[in-house]
Short mmCIF file of C-alpha atoms in Angstrom, two decimals:
data_model
loop_
_atom_site.label_atom_id
_atom_site.label_comp_id
_atom_site.label_asym_id
_atom_site.label_seq_id
_atom_site.Cartn_x
_atom_site.Cartn_y
_atom_site.Cartn_z
CA MET T 208 0.59 -20.75 18.71
CA HIS T 209 3.50 -19.85 21.00
CA ASN T 210 6.60 -18.61 19.23
CA ARG T 211 10.04 -19.07 20.75
CA ILE T 212 11.95 -15.84 21.34
CA THR T 213 15.76 -16.02 21.37
CA ARG T 214 17.79 -12.90 22.20
CA ARG T 215 21.42 -12.69 21.14
CA GLU T 216 24.02 -9.96 20.63
CA LEU T 217 25.86 -8.94 17.48
CA ALA T 218 29.58 -8.15 17.40
CA ASP T 219 29.09 -4.44 18.02
CA GLY T 220 26.65 -4.98 20.90
CA ARG T 221 23.39 -4.55 19.00
CA GLU T 222 20.53 -6.85 19.99
CA ILE T 223 19.20 -9.49 17.58
CA ILE T 224 15.96 -11.35 18.31
CA TYR T 225 14.96 -14.60 16.60
CA VAL T 226 11.23 -15.36 16.47
CA ASP T 227 10.60 -19.03 15.69
CA GLU T 228 7.51 -21.15 15.23
CA PRO T 229 7.28 -24.51 17.07
CA GLY T 230 9.76 -27.08 15.77
CA ALA T 231 12.38 -24.62 14.55
CA PRO T 232 16.01 -25.29 15.54
CA GLU T 233 17.60 -23.53 18.51
CA ARG T 234 19.53 -20.34 17.75
CA HIS T 235 23.11 -20.40 19.06
CA ALA T 236 25.20 -18.87 16.25
CA VAL T 237 27.76 -16.23 17.23
CA ASP T 238 28.44 -13.18 15.07
CA PRO T 239 31.87 -13.95 13.52
CA ARG T 240 32.64 -10.36 12.58
CA PRO T 241 35.38 -8.57 14.53
CA VAL T 242 34.24 -6.34 17.35
CA GLU T 243 33.78 -2.79 16.11
CA GLU T 244 32.52 0.46 17.55
CA ARG T 245 28.78 0.74 17.53
CA VAL T 246 27.21 3.57 15.51
CA HIS T 247 24.85 5.72 17.56
CA ALA T 248 22.20 8.20 16.48
CA GLY T 249 22.81 11.92 16.74
CA GLU T 250 20.31 14.62 17.53
CA ILE T 251 16.86 15.89 16.70
CA ARG T 252 16.46 19.58 15.90
CA TRP T 253 13.40 21.71 16.53
CA ASP T 254 11.85 23.16 13.38
CA ALA T 255 10.17 26.20 14.89
CA LEU T 256 8.53 27.13 11.60
CA VAL T 257 6.18 24.14 11.73
CA ALA T 258 6.61 23.11 15.40
CA ASP T 259 8.08 19.70 14.64
CA TRP T 260 11.31 17.75 15.13
CA VAL T 261 13.84 16.67 12.46
CA ALA T 262 16.41 13.92 13.05
CA VAL T 263 19.94 14.71 11.84
CA ALA T 264 21.65 11.39 11.05
CA SER T 265 24.59 12.13 8.74
CA HIS T 266 26.11 8.68 9.46
CA ARG T 267 23.31 7.14 7.40
CA GLN T 268 24.98 8.41 4.22
CA ASN T 269 27.32 5.43 4.55
CA ARG T 270 24.65 2.73 4.79
CA THR T 271 24.55 -0.19 2.35
CA PHE T 272 22.78 0.69 -0.91
CA MET T 273 21.27 -1.92 -3.26
CA PRO T 274 24.02 -4.55 -3.01
CA PRO T 275 24.08 -7.55 -5.38
CA LYS T 276 22.40 -10.69 -4.07
CA ASP T 277 25.68 -12.35 -2.99
CA GLU T 278 26.46 -9.32 -0.80
CA CYS T 279 23.04 -8.98 0.84
CA PRO T 280 23.45 -8.34 4.60
CA LEU T 281 19.96 -9.71 5.33
CA CYS T 282 20.49 -13.16 3.85
CA PRO T 283 21.53 -15.86 6.34
CA ALA T 284 25.22 -16.32 7.10
CA GLY T 285 27.12 -18.38 4.55
CA LEU T 286 24.92 -17.56 1.54
CA GLY T 287 26.97 -14.64 0.26
CA SER T 288 30.46 -13.29 -0.14
CA MET T 289 30.00 -10.65 2.57
CA PRO T 290 29.31 -11.05 6.32
CA SER T 291 25.61 -11.12 7.19
CA GLU T 292 23.79 -9.15 9.87
CA ILE T 293 22.20 -12.49 10.81
CA PRO T 294 24.71 -15.12 12.03
CA GLU T 295 22.36 -18.14 11.66
CA ARG T 296 22.41 -20.30 8.53
CA ASP T 297 18.63 -19.96 8.21
CA TYR T 298 15.87 -18.13 10.03
CA GLN T 299 12.12 -17.51 10.12
CA VAL T 300 11.55 -14.00 11.49
CA VAL T 301 14.39 -11.88 12.85
CA VAL T 302 14.47 -8.46 14.50
CA PHE T 303 17.71 -6.58 15.09
CA GLU T 304 18.80 -3.06 15.90
CA ASN T 305 19.59 -1.06 12.77
CA ARG T 306 23.30 -0.67 12.10
CA PHE T 307 22.72 2.90 10.92
CA PRO T 308 19.97 4.17 13.25
CA SER T 309 18.13 7.48 13.07
CA TYR T 310 17.25 6.95 16.76
CA SER T 311 19.08 4.92 19.39
CA ILE T 312 19.25 4.55 23.16
CA GLY T 313 22.83 5.83 23.19
CA ALA T 314 22.15 8.87 21.01
CA GLU T 315 25.03 11.31 21.18
CA GLY T 316 23.25 14.56 20.34
CA ALA T 317 23.23 17.59 22.59
CA ASP T 318 20.37 18.25 24.97
CA ALA T 319 20.24 22.00 24.42
CA PRO T 320 16.81 23.61 24.64
CA ASP T 321 16.63 27.11 23.20
CA PRO T 322 14.92 29.66 25.48
CA ALA T 323 13.84 31.54 22.37
CA GLY T 324 12.15 28.42 21.03
CA VAL T 325 14.05 28.52 17.73
CA PHE T 326 17.22 26.38 17.72
CA GLY T 327 16.57 23.70 20.35
CA THR T 328 18.19 20.24 20.10
CA ARG T 329 17.73 16.92 21.89
CA PRO T 330 19.48 13.55 21.63
CA ALA T 331 17.76 11.32 19.06
CA ALA T 332 16.91 8.81 21.79
CA GLY T 333 14.76 5.85 20.77
CA ARG T 334 15.32 2.76 18.70
CA CYS T 335 15.33 1.67 15.05
CA GLU T 336 14.86 -2.00 14.27
CA VAL T 337 14.94 -4.10 11.11
CA VAL T 338 12.38 -6.91 10.78
CA CYS T 339 13.27 -9.68 8.31
CA PHE T 340 10.18 -11.64 7.29
CA THR T 341 11.95 -14.57 5.62
CA SER T 342 15.41 -15.84 4.75
CA ASP T 343 14.35 -16.16 1.07
CA HIS T 344 15.95 -13.25 -0.78
CA GLU T 345 13.61 -13.58 -3.77
CA ALA T 346 10.35 -13.70 -1.80
CA SER T 347 7.89 -10.94 -0.99
CA PHE T 348 5.55 -10.52 1.97
CA LYS T 349 2.57 -11.72 -0.08
CA ASP T 350 4.43 -14.98 -0.79
CA LEU T 351 4.69 -15.93 2.89
CA PRO T 352 2.46 -18.74 4.18
CA VAL T 353 -0.37 -17.50 6.38
CA GLU T 354 1.32 -19.04 9.43
CA ARG T 355 4.44 -16.94 8.84
CA VAL T 356 2.36 -13.79 8.36
CA ARG T 357 0.80 -14.52 11.75
CA THR T 358 4.30 -14.82 13.24
CA VAL T 359 5.19 -11.40 11.82
CA ILE T 360 1.98 -9.92 13.28
CA ASP T 361 2.84 -11.34 16.69
CA THR T 362 6.35 -9.91 16.33
CA TRP T 363 4.99 -6.43 15.52
CA ALA T 364 2.66 -6.68 18.51
CA ASN T 365 5.38 -7.79 20.91
CA ARG T 366 7.81 -5.11 19.75
CA THR T 367 5.05 -2.48 20.04
CA ARG T 368 4.47 -3.47 23.65
CA GLU T 369 8.14 -3.67 24.61
CA LEU T 370 9.30 -0.52 22.85
CA GLY T 371 6.26 1.49 23.93
CA ALA T 372 7.07 0.73 27.57
CA ARG T 373 10.47 2.43 27.32
CA PRO T 374 10.35 5.80 29.11
CA GLU T 375 11.86 7.77 26.21
CA VAL T 376 9.48 6.39 23.55
CA GLU T 377 6.34 8.29 22.53
CA GLN T 378 5.39 6.48 19.30
CA VAL T 379 6.03 3.01 17.86
CA PHE T 380 5.74 2.77 14.09
CA CYS T 381 5.84 -0.59 12.24
CA PHE T 382 6.20 -0.29 8.47
CA GLU T 383 7.44 -1.88 5.27
CA ASN T 384 8.85 -0.08 2.23
CA ARG T 385 8.88 -2.15 -0.96
CA GLY T 386 10.34 -1.19 -4.31
CA LYS T 387 13.13 1.04 -5.57
CA GLU T 388 10.53 3.70 -6.44
CA ILE T 389 9.88 4.06 -2.70
CA GLY T 390 13.59 4.43 -1.92
CA VAL T 391 14.35 0.92 -0.68
CA THR T 392 18.11 0.37 -0.19
CA LEU T 393 17.99 -3.41 0.43
CA PRO T 394 15.75 -5.58 -1.82
CA HIS T 395 15.58 -8.50 0.65
CA PRO T 396 12.01 -8.68 2.07
CA HIS T 397 12.05 -6.76 5.32
CA GLY T 398 10.35 -4.00 7.25
CA GLN T 399 11.32 -1.64 10.03
CA ILE T 400 10.14 -0.43 13.42
CA TYR T 401 10.87 3.10 14.61
CA ALA T 402 10.45 4.05 18.26
CA TYR T 403 10.34 7.85 18.37
CA PRO T 404 11.15 10.11 21.36
CA TYR T 405 8.37 12.49 20.28
CA LEU T 406 5.05 12.32 18.45
CA PRO T 407 5.75 12.67 14.69
CA ALA T 408 3.69 15.18 12.73
CA ARG T 409 1.19 12.77 11.16
CA SER T 410 0.71 10.91 14.44
CA ALA T 411 0.09 14.23 16.18
CA GLN T 412 -2.37 15.25 13.45
CA LEU T 413 -4.28 11.96 13.76
CA LEU T 414 -4.43 12.33 17.53
CA ASP T 415 -5.63 15.94 17.34
CA ALA T 416 -8.44 15.02 14.94
CA ALA T 417 -9.43 12.03 17.09
CA ARG T 418 -9.55 14.15 20.24
CA ARG T 419 -11.68 16.87 18.65
CA HIS T 420 -14.12 14.30 17.27
CA HIS T 421 -14.39 12.56 20.65
CA GLU T 422 -14.96 15.84 22.48
CA ARG T 423 -17.73 16.73 20.02
CA THR T 424 -19.48 13.36 19.74
CA GLY T 425 -18.24 11.09 22.52
CA ARG T 426 -17.31 8.51 19.87
CA LEU T 427 -14.08 7.32 18.26
CA LEU T 428 -13.32 8.94 14.91
CA GLY T 429 -11.80 5.76 13.48
CA ALA T 430 -14.91 3.77 14.37
CA ASP T 431 -17.22 6.35 12.78
CA ILE T 432 -15.16 6.43 9.57
CA LEU T 433 -15.17 2.63 9.35
CA ALA T 434 -18.93 2.48 9.94
CA ALA T 435 -19.55 5.13 7.27
CA GLU T 436 -17.35 3.35 4.70
CA ARG T 437 -19.04 0.01 5.36
CA ALA T 438 -22.50 1.59 5.10
CA ASP T 439 -21.62 3.31 1.80
CA GLY T 440 -19.88 0.24 0.40
CA SER T 441 -18.62 1.78 -2.85
CA ARG T 442 -15.05 1.95 -1.61
CA VAL T 443 -14.99 -1.30 0.39
CA VAL T 444 -12.43 -3.73 -1.04
CA LEU T 445 -13.03 -6.72 1.23
CA SER T 446 -14.66 -7.41 4.58
CA GLY T 447 -14.41 -10.30 7.03
CA THR T 448 -15.58 -11.09 10.53
CA HIS T 449 -12.98 -8.88 12.20
CA TRP T 450 -11.47 -6.64 9.48
CA THR T 451 -12.53 -4.40 6.60
CA ALA T 452 -10.31 -2.95 3.87
CA TYR T 453 -11.43 0.15 2.01
CA VAL T 454 -10.13 2.97 -0.14
CA PRO T 455 -10.68 6.11 1.96
CA PHE T 456 -13.19 8.71 0.76
CA ALA T 457 -10.47 11.37 0.47
CA ALA T 458 -7.57 9.13 -0.60
CA ARG T 459 -4.44 11.14 -1.36
CA TRP T 460 -2.41 8.52 -3.24
CA PRO T 461 -3.26 6.91 -6.61
CA VAL T 462 -3.39 3.58 -4.78
CA GLU T 463 -4.35 3.84 -1.10
CA VAL T 464 -6.10 1.27 1.06
CA HIS T 465 -6.90 1.35 4.76
CA LEU T 466 -7.38 -1.85 6.75
CA ALA T 467 -9.20 -1.48 10.07
CA PRO T 468 -10.37 -3.86 12.80
CA HIS T 469 -14.08 -3.96 13.61
CA ARG T 470 -13.31 -3.77 17.32
CA ASP T 471 -11.96 -0.60 18.94
CA VAL T 472 -8.29 -1.34 19.71
CA PRO T 473 -5.45 1.16 20.13
CA ASP T 474 -2.60 -0.91 18.72
CA LEU T 475 -1.42 -4.27 17.39
CA ASP T 476 -0.68 -5.59 20.86
CA ALA T 477 -4.37 -5.24 21.80
CA LEU T 478 -5.55 -7.65 19.06
CA ASP T 479 -6.85 -11.02 20.24
CA ASP T 480 -6.04 -14.37 18.64
CA ALA T 481 -9.07 -14.45 16.34
CA GLU T 482 -8.32 -10.93 15.05
CA ARG T 483 -4.68 -11.81 14.43
CA ASP T 484 -5.62 -15.02 12.61
CA GLU T 485 -7.97 -13.21 10.23
CA LEU T 486 -5.53 -10.33 9.78
CA ALA T 487 -2.88 -12.77 8.55
CA ALA T 488 -5.19 -14.01 5.79
CA VAL T 489 -6.72 -10.63 4.90
CA TYR T 490 -3.41 -8.78 4.79
CA ARG T 491 -1.85 -11.42 2.54
CA ASP T 492 -4.92 -11.24 0.27
CA LEU T 493 -4.66 -7.46 0.08
CA LEU T 494 -0.97 -7.47 -0.83
CA GLY T 495 -1.69 -10.00 -3.58
CA ARG T 496 -4.33 -7.70 -5.05
CA LEU T 497 -1.86 -4.82 -5.11
CA ASP T 498 0.46 -6.86 -7.34
CA ARG T 499 -2.41 -7.44 -9.78
CA TYR T 500 -3.69 -3.85 -9.75
CA HIS T 501 -1.64 -2.66 -12.75
CA VAL T 502 -0.79 -4.65 -15.86
CA ASP T 503 1.74 -3.82 -18.56
CA GLU T 504 1.13 -3.54 -22.30
CA HIS T 505 1.30 -7.33 -22.60
CA GLY T 506 -1.23 -7.93 -19.83
CA ALA T 507 1.35 -9.09 -17.30
CA PRO T 508 0.90 -7.89 -13.69
CA VAL T 509 3.17 -5.08 -12.50
CA ARG T 510 4.90 -5.50 -9.13
CA LEU T 511 3.60 -2.57 -7.10
CA PRO T 512 5.95 -0.48 -4.98
CA TYR T 513 4.26 0.37 -1.70
CA ILE T 514 4.53 1.70 1.83
CA SER T 515 2.67 -0.34 4.43
CA ALA T 516 2.26 1.79 7.57
CA TRP T 517 0.63 0.75 10.83
CA GLN T 518 -0.99 3.79 12.44
CA GLN T 519 -1.10 2.98 16.15
CA ALA T 520 -2.05 4.91 19.27
CA PRO T 521 0.79 6.87 20.86
CA ALA T 522 2.64 4.99 23.58
CA LYS T 523 1.94 7.42 26.40
CA THR T 524 -0.98 9.70 25.52
CA GLY T 525 -4.30 9.75 23.70
CA ARG T 526 -4.78 6.00 23.80
CA ASP T 527 -8.41 6.36 24.86
CA VAL T 528 -9.35 8.15 21.61
CA SER T 529 -6.95 6.49 19.15
CA ARG T 530 -7.81 3.53 16.97
CA LEU T 531 -5.53 1.15 15.06
CA HIS T 532 -5.53 1.05 11.27
CA LEU T 533 -3.16 0.14 8.44
CA GLN T 534 -2.45 2.58 5.63
CA LEU T 535 -1.17 0.99 2.40
CA VAL T 536 -0.11 3.44 -0.31
CA SER T 537 1.70 3.37 -3.65
CA VAL T 538 3.32 6.09 -5.75
CA LEU T 539 2.64 4.14 -8.95
CA ARG T 540 -0.36 5.74 -10.69
CA GLY T 541 0.12 3.61 -13.80
CA PRO T 542 2.76 1.33 -15.37
CA GLY T 543 5.88 3.48 -15.61
CA LYS T 544 4.08 6.52 -14.17
CA LEU T 545 4.93 7.80 -10.70
CA LYS T 546 3.02 10.16 -8.45
CA PHE T 547 5.51 12.88 -7.58
CA LEU T 548 5.04 15.11 -4.57
CA ALA T 549 5.71 18.21 -6.60
CA GLY T 550 4.85 21.89 -6.11
CA SER T 551 1.41 21.72 -4.50
CA GLU T 552 2.02 18.69 -2.29
CA SER T 553 5.58 19.52 -1.23
CA GLY T 554 5.23 23.28 -1.19
CA VAL T 555 2.02 23.78 0.76
CA GLY T 556 0.70 20.29 1.45
CA GLY T 557 -2.18 20.66 -0.99
CA TRP T 558 -2.80 17.13 -2.21
CA VAL T 559 -4.21 16.31 -5.66
CA ASN T 560 -5.18 12.71 -6.49
CA ASP T 561 -5.44 11.72 -10.16
CA VAL T 562 -7.45 8.56 -9.40
CA ALA T 563 -11.01 8.54 -8.06
CA PRO T 564 -11.15 6.44 -4.85
CA GLU T 565 -14.25 4.57 -6.07
CA ARG T 566 -12.43 3.57 -9.24
CA ALA T 567 -9.43 2.32 -7.28
CA ALA T 568 -11.68 0.29 -4.97
CA ALA T 569 -13.50 -1.26 -7.93
CA ARG T 570 -10.19 -2.33 -9.45
CA LEU T 571 -9.02 -3.91 -6.17
CA ARG T 572 -12.29 -5.87 -5.95
CA GLU T 573 -11.88 -6.93 -9.58
CA VAL T 574 -8.43 -8.49 -8.97
CA ALA T 575 -9.55 -10.67 -6.03
CA PRO T 576 -7.85 -14.10 -5.97
#
């Protein structure tokens, strides 16, 4: 399947990319909003205490927060009382630069390294993109037809390749936040892609562990973990020809599932057609199970808030030891009960999980379609 890619420009100069399946109409709509000054990212600051960077993006305080449906900026043009970010009257999959970016190519922060290694700053160069999965405001990712899920997968892969090739980008992160409990500010089904100018802390931690394992064994850590989980079987949720989903042995969240390819690949762009086809079906299946995981006092399923995070190889380094996997997590440990990152987790990073991984895996198997 060959999707049609159409690149246009919004009124303030941001790029918008339409991704259409065969037979979709051409995209010619012009952004009717008046030309306005584009908002750029600011700076990243060096946190010497933990040797990591923090983006300072005070302009994001003004971003749209939980608007009513008729003011949704992600619905197609003409469906609401407010101007849309998407000028077309309908769409399939759309990617556009975030109006309130944490990172952008024209970042205005100071490039001021500190010789003492304490107060260094850099421009927050990079890119933040919004990915709209569907024009249907009431839908969810799990409701998409398999063909549309495949289109989204191809979009993630293409954006990973294109953004990762930019000289300032060190990590490309595709993710979806769903649910107000996660902190979602727009309920319309969408995800995001962040292209970072440095390797974020978790990415750096994953790479360090992968390198040490490879130096010690000559094998990929991700492959060894997948093989061990499949051999044990007690935490495996589902397994196909190309993919296996499992609850990790040391899961940190009350609901946490990893989805890994059977073949060693560094990122989404490296997946072949057969792997992408099966991923579309398996991922949709998995999201459906999450929405049946909890039930309320009347036995009705509880819509699960979640973070879906694609852990990919860094763009420029460590690609020979890194291995793609998806990490799906939820803060909901029970109906109406949230997992808070309180004293131990937030203070020292000492995680405590109230749910045994084997129990979580058994429940996810039980709610198969």
